[in-house]
XYZ file of C-alpha atoms in Angstrom:
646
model
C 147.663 38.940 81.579
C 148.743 38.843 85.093
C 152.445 38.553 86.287
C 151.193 34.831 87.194
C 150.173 34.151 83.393
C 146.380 33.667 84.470
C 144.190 35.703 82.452
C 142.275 39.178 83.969
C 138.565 39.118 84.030
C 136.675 41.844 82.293
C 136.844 45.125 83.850
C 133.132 45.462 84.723
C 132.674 41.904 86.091
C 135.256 43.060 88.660
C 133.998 46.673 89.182
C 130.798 45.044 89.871
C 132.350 42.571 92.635
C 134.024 45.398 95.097
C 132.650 46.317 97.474
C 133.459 49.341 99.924
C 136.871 49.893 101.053
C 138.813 49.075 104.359
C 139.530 52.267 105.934
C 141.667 50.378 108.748
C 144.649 51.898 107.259
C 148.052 54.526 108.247
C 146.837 57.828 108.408
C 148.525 60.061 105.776
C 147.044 63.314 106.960
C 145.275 63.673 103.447
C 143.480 67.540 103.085
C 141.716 65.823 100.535
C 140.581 62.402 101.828
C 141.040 61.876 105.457
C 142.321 58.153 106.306
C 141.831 56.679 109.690
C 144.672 54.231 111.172
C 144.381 50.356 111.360
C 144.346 49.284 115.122
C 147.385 48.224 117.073
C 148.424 44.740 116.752
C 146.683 44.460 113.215
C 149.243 43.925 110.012
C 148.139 42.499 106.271
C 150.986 41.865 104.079
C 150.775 40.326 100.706
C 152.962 38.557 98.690
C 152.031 37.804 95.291
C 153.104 34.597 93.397
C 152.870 32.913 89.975
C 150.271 30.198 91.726
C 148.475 31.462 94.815
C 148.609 34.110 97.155
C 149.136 33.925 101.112
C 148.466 36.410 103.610
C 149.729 36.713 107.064
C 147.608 35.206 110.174
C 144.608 37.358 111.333
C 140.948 38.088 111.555
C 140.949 40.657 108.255
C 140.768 39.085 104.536
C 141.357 41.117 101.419
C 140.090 40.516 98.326
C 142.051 40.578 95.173
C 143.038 43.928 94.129
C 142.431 45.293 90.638
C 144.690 47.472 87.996
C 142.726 50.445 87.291
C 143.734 53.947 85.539
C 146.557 55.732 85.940
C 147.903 52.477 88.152
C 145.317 52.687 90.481
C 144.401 49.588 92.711
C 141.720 48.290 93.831
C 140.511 46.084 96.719
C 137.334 44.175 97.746
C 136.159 41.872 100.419
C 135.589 38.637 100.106
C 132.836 36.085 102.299
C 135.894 33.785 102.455
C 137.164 32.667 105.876
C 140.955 31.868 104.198
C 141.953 35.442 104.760
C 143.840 34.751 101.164
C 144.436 37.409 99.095
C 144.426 37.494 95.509
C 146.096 40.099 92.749
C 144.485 40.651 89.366
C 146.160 42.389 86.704
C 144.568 44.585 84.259
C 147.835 46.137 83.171
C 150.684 44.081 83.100
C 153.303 46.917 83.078
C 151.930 48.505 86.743
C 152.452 46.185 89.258
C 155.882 44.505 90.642
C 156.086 40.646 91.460
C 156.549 42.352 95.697
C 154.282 44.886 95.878
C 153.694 46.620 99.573
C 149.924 46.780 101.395
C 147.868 47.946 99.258
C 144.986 50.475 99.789
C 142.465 51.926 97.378
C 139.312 53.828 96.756
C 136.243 53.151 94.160
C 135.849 56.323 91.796
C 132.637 54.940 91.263
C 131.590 54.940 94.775
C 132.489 59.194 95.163
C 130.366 59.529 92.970
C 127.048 58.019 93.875
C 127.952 57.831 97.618
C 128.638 61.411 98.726
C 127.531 59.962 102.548
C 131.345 57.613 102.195
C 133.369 60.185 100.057
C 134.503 61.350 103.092
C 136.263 58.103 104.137
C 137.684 57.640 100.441
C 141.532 56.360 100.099
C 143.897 57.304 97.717
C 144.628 54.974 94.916
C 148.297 53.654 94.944
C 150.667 51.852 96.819
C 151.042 52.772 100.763
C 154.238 51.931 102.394
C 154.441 50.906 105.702
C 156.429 54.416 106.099
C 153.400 55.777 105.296
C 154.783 57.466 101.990
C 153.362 56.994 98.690
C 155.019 55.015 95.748
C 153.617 54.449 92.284
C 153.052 51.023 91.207
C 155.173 49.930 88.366
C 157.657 52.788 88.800
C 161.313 52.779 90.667
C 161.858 53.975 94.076
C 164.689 55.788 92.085
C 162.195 58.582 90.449
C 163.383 61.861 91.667
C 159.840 63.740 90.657
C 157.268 64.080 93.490
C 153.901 62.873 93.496
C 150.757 64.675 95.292
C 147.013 63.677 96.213
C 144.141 64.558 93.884
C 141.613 66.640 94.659
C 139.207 64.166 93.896
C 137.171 64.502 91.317
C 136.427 64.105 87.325
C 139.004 61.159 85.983
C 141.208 60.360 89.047
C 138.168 59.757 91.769
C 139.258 60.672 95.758
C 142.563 60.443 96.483
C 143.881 59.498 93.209
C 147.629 60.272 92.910
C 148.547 62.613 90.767
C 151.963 63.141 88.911
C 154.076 65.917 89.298
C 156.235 68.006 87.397
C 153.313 68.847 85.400
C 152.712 65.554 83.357
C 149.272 64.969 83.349
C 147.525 66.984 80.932
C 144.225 67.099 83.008
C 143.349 69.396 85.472
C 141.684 67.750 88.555
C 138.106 69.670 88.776
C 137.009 71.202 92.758
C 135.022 68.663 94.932
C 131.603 69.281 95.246
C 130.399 69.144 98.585
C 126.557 66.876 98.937
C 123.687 68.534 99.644
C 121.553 67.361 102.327
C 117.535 67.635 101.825
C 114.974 66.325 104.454
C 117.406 65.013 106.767
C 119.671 62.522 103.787
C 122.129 63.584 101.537
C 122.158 63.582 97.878
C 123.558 65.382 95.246
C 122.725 68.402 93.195
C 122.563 69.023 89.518
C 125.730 70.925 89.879
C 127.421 68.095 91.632
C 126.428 65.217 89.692
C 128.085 67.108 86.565
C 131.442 66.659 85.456
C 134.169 69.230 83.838
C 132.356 69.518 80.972
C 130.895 73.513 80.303
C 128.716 73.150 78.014
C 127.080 70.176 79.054
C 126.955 72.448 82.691
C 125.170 75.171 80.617
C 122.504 72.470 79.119
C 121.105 71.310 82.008
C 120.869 75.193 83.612
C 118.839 75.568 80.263
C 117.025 72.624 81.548
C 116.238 74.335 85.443
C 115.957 77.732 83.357
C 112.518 76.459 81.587
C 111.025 74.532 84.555
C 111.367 78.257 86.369
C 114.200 76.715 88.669
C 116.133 79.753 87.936
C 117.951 79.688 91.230
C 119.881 76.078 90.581
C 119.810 77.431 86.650
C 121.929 80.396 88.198
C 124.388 77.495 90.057
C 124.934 75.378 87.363
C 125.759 78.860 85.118
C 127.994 80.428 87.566
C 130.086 76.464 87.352
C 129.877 77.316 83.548
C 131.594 80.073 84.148
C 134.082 78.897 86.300
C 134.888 76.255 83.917
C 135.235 78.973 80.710
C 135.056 82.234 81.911
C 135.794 84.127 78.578
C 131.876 82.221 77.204
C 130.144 85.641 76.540
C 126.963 83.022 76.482
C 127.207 81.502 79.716
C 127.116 85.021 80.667
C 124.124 85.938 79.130
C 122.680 83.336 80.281
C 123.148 84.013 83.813
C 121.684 87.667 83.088
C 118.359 85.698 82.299
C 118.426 83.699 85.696
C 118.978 87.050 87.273
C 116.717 88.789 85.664
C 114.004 85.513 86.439
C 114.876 86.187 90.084
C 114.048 89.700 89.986
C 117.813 91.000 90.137
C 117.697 93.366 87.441
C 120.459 95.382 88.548
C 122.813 92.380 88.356
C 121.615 91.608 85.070
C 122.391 94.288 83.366
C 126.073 93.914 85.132
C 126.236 90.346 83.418
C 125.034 91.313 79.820
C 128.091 93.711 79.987
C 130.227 91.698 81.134
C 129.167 89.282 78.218
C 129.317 92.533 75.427
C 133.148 93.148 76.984
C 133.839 89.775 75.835
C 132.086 89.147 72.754
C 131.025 92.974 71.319
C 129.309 91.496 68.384
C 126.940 89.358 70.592
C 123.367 89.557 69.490
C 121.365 87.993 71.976
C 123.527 89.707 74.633
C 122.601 93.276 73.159
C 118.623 92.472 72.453
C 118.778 90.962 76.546
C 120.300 94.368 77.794
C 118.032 96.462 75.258
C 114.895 94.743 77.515
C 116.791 95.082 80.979
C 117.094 98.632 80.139
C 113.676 99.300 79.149
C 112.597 98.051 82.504
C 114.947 100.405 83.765
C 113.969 103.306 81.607
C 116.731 103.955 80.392
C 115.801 104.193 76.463
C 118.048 105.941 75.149
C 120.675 103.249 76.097
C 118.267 100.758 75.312
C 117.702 101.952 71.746
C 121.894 101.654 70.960
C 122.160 98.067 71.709
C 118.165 97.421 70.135
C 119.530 98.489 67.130
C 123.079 97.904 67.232
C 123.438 96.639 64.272
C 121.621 99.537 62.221
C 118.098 98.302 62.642
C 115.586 96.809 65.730
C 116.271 93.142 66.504
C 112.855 92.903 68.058
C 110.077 95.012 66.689
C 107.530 94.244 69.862
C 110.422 95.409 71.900
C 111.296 98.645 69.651
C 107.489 99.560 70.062
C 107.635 99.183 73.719
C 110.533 101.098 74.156
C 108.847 104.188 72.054
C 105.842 103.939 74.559
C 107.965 104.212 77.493
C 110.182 106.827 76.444
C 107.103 109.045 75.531
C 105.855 108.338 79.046
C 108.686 109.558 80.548
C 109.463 112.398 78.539
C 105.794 113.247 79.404
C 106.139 112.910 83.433
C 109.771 115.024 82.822
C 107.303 117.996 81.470
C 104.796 117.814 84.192
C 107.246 117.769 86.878
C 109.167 121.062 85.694
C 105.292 122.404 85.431
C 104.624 121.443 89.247
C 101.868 119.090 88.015
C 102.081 116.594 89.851
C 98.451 115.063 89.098
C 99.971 114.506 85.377
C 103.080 113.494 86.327
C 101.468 110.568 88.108
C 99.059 109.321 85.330
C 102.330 109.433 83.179
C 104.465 107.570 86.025
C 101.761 104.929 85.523
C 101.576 104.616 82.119
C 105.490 104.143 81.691
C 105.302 101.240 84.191
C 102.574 99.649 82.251
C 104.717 100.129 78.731
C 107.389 98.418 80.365
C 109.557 100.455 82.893
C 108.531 98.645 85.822
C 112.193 98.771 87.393
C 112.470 102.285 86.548
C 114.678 104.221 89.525
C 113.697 107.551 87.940
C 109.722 106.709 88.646
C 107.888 106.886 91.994
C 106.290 103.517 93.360
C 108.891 100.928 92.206
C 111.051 98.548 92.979
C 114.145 99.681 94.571
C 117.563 98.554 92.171
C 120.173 98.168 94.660
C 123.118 98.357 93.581
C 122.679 100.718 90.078
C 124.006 99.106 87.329
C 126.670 100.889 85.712
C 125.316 102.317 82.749
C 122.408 103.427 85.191
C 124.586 105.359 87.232
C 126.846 107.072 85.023
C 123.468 108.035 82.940
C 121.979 111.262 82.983
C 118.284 112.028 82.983
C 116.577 115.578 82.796
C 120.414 116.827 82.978
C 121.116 115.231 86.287
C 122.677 111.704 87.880
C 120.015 108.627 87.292
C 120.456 107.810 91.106
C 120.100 111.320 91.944
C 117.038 112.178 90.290
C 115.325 109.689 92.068
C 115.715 111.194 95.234
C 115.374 114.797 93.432
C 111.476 113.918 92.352
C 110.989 112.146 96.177
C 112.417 115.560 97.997
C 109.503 117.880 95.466
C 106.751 115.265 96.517
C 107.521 115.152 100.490
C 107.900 118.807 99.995
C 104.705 119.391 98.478
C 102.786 117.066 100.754
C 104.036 118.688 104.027
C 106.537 116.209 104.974
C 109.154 119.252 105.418
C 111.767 117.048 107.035
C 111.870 113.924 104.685
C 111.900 116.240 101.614
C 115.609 118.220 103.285
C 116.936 114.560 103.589
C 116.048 113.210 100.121
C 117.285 116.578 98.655
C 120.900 116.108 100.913
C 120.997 112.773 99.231
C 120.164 114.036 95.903
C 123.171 116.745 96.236
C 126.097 114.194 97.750
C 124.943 111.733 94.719
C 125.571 114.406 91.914
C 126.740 117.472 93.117
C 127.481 119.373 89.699
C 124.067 119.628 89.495
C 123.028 123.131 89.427
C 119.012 121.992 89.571
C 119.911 119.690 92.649
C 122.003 122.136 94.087
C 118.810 124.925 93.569
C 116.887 122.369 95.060
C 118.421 121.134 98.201
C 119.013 125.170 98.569
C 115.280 125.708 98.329
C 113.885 123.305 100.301
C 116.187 123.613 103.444
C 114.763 126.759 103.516
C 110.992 126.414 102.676
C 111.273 124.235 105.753
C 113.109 127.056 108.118
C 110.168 129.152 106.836
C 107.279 126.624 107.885
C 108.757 126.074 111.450
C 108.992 129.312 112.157
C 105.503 130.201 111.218
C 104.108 127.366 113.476
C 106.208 128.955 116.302
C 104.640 132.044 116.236
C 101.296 130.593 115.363
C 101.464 128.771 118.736
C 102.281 131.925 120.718
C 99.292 133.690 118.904
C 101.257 136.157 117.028
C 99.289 135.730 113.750
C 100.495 138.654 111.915
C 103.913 137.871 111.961
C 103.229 133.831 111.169
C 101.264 135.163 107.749
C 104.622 136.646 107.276
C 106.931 133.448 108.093
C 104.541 131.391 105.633
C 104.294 134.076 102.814
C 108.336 134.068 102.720
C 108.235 130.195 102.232
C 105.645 130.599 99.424
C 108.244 133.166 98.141
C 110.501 130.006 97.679
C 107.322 127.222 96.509
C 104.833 129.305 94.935
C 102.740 126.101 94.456
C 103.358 124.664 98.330
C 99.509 124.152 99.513
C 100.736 123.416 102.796
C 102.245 127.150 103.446
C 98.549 128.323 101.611
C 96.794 126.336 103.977
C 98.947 127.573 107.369
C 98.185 131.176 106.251
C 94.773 130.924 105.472
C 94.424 129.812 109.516
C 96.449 133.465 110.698
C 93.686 135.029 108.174
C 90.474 132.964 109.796
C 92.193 134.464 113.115
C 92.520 137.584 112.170
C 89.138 137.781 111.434
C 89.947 138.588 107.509
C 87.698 136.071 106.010
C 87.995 136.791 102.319
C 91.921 136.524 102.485
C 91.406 133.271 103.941
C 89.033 131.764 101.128
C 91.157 132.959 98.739
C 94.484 131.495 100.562
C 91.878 128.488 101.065
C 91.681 128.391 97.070
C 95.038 128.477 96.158
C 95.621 125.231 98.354
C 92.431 122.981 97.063
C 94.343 124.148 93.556
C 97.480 122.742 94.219
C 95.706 119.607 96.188
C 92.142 119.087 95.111
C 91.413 116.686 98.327
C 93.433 118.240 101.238
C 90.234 118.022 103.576
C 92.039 121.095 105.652
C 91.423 124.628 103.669
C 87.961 122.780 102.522
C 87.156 123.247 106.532
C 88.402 126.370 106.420
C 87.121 127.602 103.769
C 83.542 126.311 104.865
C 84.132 128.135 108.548
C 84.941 131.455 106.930
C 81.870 131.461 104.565
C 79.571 130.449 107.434
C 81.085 133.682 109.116
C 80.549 135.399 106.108
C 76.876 134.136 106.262
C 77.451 132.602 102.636
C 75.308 129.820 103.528
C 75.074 127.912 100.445
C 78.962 127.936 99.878
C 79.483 126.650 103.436
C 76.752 123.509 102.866
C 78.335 122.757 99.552
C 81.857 122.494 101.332
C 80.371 121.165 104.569
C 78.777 118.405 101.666
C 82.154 118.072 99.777
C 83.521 117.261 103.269
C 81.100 114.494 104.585
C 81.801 112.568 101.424
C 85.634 112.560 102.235
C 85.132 112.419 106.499
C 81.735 110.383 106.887
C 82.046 109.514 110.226
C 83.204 112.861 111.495
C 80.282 114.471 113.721
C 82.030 117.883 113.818
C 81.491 117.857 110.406
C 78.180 116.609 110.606
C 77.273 119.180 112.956
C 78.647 122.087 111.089
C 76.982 121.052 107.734
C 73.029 121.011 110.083
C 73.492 124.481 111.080
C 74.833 125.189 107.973
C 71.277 123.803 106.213
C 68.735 125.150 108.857
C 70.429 128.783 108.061
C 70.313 128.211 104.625
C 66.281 127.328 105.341
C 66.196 130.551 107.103
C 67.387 132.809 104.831
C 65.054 131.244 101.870
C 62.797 132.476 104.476
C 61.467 128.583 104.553
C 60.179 127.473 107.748
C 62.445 125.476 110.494
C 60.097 123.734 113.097
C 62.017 120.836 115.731
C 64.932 120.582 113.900
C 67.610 119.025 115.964
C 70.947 117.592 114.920
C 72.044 114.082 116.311
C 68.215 112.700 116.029
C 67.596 108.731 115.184
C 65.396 107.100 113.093
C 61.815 107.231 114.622
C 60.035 104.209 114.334
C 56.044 104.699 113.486
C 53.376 102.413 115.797
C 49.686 104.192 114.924
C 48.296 105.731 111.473
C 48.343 109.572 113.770
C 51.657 109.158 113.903
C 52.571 108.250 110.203
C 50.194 111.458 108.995
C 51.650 113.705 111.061
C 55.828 112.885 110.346
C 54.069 113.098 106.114
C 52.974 116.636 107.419
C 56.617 118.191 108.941
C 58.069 120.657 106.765
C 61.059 119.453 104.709
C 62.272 115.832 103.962
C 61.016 112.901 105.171
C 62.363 109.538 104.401
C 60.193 106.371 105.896
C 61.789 102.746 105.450
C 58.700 100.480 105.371
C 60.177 96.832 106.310
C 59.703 93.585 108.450
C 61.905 92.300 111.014
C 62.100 88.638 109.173
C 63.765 90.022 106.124
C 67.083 89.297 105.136
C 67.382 92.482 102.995
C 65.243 94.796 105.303
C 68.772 93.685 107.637
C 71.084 94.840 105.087
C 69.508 97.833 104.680
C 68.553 99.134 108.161
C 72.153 100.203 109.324
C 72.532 102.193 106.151
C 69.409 104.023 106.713
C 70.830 104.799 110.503
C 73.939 106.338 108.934
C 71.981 108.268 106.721
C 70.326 109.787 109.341
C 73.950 110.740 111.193
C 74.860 112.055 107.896
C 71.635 114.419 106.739
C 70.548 115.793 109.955
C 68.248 118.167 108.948
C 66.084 115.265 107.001
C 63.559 113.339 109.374
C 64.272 109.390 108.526
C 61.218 107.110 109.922
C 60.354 103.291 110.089
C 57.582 101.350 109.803
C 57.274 97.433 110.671
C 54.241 96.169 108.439
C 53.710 93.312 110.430
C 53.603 95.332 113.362
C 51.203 98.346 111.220
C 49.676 96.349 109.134
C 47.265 99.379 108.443
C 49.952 101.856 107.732
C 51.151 99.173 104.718
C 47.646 98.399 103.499
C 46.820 102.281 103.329
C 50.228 102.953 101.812
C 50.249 99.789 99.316
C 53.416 98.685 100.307
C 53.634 94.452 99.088
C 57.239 94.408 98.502
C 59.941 94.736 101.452
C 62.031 96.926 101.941
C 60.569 99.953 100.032
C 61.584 103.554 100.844
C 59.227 106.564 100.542
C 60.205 110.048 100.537
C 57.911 113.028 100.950
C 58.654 116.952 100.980
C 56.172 119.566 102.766
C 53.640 116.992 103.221
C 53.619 115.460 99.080
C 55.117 112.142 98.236
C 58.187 113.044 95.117
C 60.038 109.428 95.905
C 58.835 105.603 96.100
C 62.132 103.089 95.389
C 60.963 99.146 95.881
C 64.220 97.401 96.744
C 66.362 100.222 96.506
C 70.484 99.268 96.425
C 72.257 102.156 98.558
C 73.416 104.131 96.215
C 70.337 105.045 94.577
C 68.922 105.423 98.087
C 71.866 108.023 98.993
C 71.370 109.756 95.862
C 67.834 110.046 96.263
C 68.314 111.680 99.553
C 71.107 114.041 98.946
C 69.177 114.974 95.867
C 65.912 116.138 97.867
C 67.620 117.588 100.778
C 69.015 120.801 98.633
């Protein structure tokens, strides 16, 4: 009942007339709720009776304001040109007979109007002092009363009580989002106090891949109950969707701190460290409680720690060949975030467990840089390799092996620059020297091999070279450098058919390399010569000779050696294809004669040859047809070449 005995409408038929609030009000200087100040000359005073209400002459008209919680009041507008206000009760014990101006807010209006929460008053009775007083309460009441923040039960600007009376915590605002130029609000912000209901919907955003506002709405979880081990683990698994390993595995500890006997925390930080290759870790918390949780998880950490244990043994062996197939094969198992493995993703910053984890007896950050320092090293990279071993040493530096290391390489790579020195100022004794005292450090560098075999070449000692030549090629199968070499000393050793095979082995790696080319012609017409075979108008850089008469066609058959004629027509699409292949053929087997002949253009040449079928490729030796391919792709025709040139 109201203080004027008239009954109070139903709380919803009310809520559902107000409409917003008059901000034309003192300015309190909320931090919460920012109130602008009525204009000068402007005053609304209300005086509430048993009967009626009257309001004071001007242009503004109130509606009647409501009871709500916690003695809140509310306001609306009315279409009425009276300018009467009316009070409505909803609590008979919170409102005095003379109340002063009143000014409210709408908690329902900060909550699905984030554009007006800005403009939100406080709920309570303003006096013209601009201080705050309680309705239904003495001015006598020596305890203090504050703002809300704003959110959850009391809305913006909802006075709170102090002396610590209320039992409810006001929650933080939540700022709106804006999206495409409006503002709404997030999942996060349309969510009250409540954790758990917090951690649902992030479950929610967590299976529709969303795992960036799943991360939000778990990191409110958290702020809400930070000693939930689960809302913990949870956020592990939104990192770990985002690719953040590193601060997963921070999370799922943080989760085992505060719950130690929490499964799915241990089985998510068994997985996170299998990525991570760490397996021995991985296997305490897979089985922590005396057997696997997961047995597809238990057989993919077994594959991965065999892998690794494998590339460990190569890599003390020098092989580096291995060591890659097994780098491989543990990122397939599963170690695909693996710091101790070349060719993956970075994990910045380590994880704990990661860093204060050993692996082949040294620091897990360390030994990444340890491996990277042996592979620059090896391929020549002098410079990077002293920098990754510097970093390996200030990361663990109780490590004898890094400490051998760093010692070794700075070095190696004093060694190699002063060998190039001297090369330079043609002092090729004493550059042999500088390299053989770096390949007194790396027995297995085929850089150093390489560098020495060139003093030998210009020393004029040959065989030294080729065998300096096949140390390197050991260590580095396709290091195109001591191949050359090695080709250039056996031509000066007259070893013919070692220096084609090399000049061969090199046009397959350096096709368009003319030197090369060159090299491997000469190379063949000696060879020729000292099979005592004869060598009539060979010349290296010809081009494919195109045929015009039946003389000519008889007497290209007729040259000594290989000759290759493409029979084709301009018109066809394949005969296209296949035309610039034949030309680089030609570049790349000098010593073979390659020919053409149009069919339309010779129609004799095709009739006496049979040729029906475009493009077909004949190949004749001293004069006798061994080759006829019909459509041939271009590796057969390659093949087929290479194959009759030797």
């Amino acid at each position: 009942m109201s203080p004027s005995g008239k009954p109070v409408p139903p709380r919803d038929s009310l809520t559902s007339e107000i409409n917003k609030p008059d901000f034309r009000e003192l300015d309190l200087g909320s931090p919460v709720s920012p109130l602008r100040s009525q204009p000068r000359g402007l005053t609304t005073t209300t005086t509430t009776t048993s009967s009626s209400s009257s309001s004071s002459s001007g242009s503004v008209t109130r509606h009647p304001p409501v009871i709500g919680r916690s003695g809140s009041v509310r306001v609306s507008q009315s279409g009425s040109s009276s300018g009467n206000l009316r009070t409505s009760q909803a609590r008979s014990d919170s409102v005095t007979s003379n109340s002063q101006p009143l000014v409210s807010s709408s908690t329902q209006s900060s909550a699905t109007s984030p554009a007006t929460a800005a403009n939100v008053l406080p709920t309570g009775n303003i006096c013209p002092s601009g201080k705050i007083q309680l309705t239904g309460m003495t001015q006598s009441r020596s305890r203090s009363d504050v703002l809300g923040s704003g959110t959850g039960t009391y809305g913006h600007g909802s006075i709170m009580r102090g002396g610590g009376g209320s039992g409810v915590s006001p929650a933080k605002p939540v700022a709106p989002v804006t999206v495409g130029g409006s503002i709404r609000s997030s999942p996060a912000a349309m969510l009250g106090s409540d954790a758990e209901e917090v951690k649902r919907v992030g479950n929610e955003m967590y299976r529709k891949g969303l795992f960036g506002e799943a991360l939000r709405l778990y990191d409110r979880a958290i702020a809400l109950s930070p000693a939930n081990a689960a809302y913990r683990s949870n956020r592990a698994a939104a990192l770990t969707g985002l690719g953040r390993v590193g601060e997963a595995v921070k999370e799922c500890e943080e989760a085992l701190r505060l719950d130690p006997n929490y499964g799915r925390a241990h089985q998510r930080l068994a997985s996170l460290l299998i990525r991570l290759g760490q397996a021995d870790s991985a296997r305490k918390h897979l089985c922590f409680l005396g057997k696997p949780s997961d047995p597809m998880e238990l057989q993919k950490l077994e594959a991965v720690e065999k892998h690794m244990s494998k590339c460990a043994d190569a890599r003390r062996l020098g092989d580096w060949k291995a060591a890659l197939m097994e780098v491989d094969a543990a990122i397939v198992s599963g170690a695909d975030f693996s710091p101790q493995l070349l060719e993956v993703p970075k994990v910045e910053p380590f994880p704990a467990s990661c860093s204060q984890s050993r692996f082949s007896g040294m620091a897990c950050e360390a030994y990444t840089h340890f491996v990277k320092a042996q592979v620059e090293m090896a391929l020549g990279r002098f410079e990077n390799a002293v920098m990754a071993a510097e970093k390996a040493s200030k990361l663990d530096p109780r490590s004898n092996e890094v400490a051998m290391l760093h010692n070794t390489v700075t070095l190696v790579a004093r060694a190699r620059v002063r060998g190039n020195d001297l090369y330079k100022s043609e002092r090729y004794t004493e550059a042999s020297s500088a390299y053989a005292e770096g390949l007194r450090l790396d027995p297995c560098n085929a850089i150093l091999y390489c560098n020495r075999a060139a003093c030998w070449f210009k020393l004029g000692m040959w065989e030294r070279s080729i065998e300096d030549c096949n140390h390197a090629l050991r260590f580095q199968p396709r290091y195109t450098k001591p191949l050359l070499r090695r080709a250039a000393s056996n031509s000066k050793m007259e070893r013919w058919a070692a220096a084609v095979s090399d000049y061969e082995a090199l046009r397959k790696e350096l096709p368009h390399d003319k030197e090369v080319a060159e090299s491997l012609f000469h190379a063949q017409v000696a060879l020729k010569k000292s099979r005592g075979e004869e060598v009539l108008n060979m010349e290296f850089g010809g081009e494919v000779e195109e045929v015009y008469s039946r003389e000519q066609f008889k007497a290209a058959m007729n040259l000594p050696g290989v000759s290759v004629i493409h029979f084709s027509t301009a018109s066809d699409h394949q005969c296209k294809q296949l035309s610039p292949f034949v030309d680089s053929l030609c570049t790349r087997y000098p010593s073979i004669h390659f020919l053409k002949v149009d069919i339309d253009k010779c129609q004799s040449i095709g009739n006496a040859e049979n040729v029906r079928v475009v493009p077909t490729v004949k190949i004749y030796k001293n004069g006798t047809r061994v080759k006829e391919i019909v459509c041939p792709n271009k590796e057969v025709l390659e093949y087929s070449v290479r194959h009759y040139s030797s």
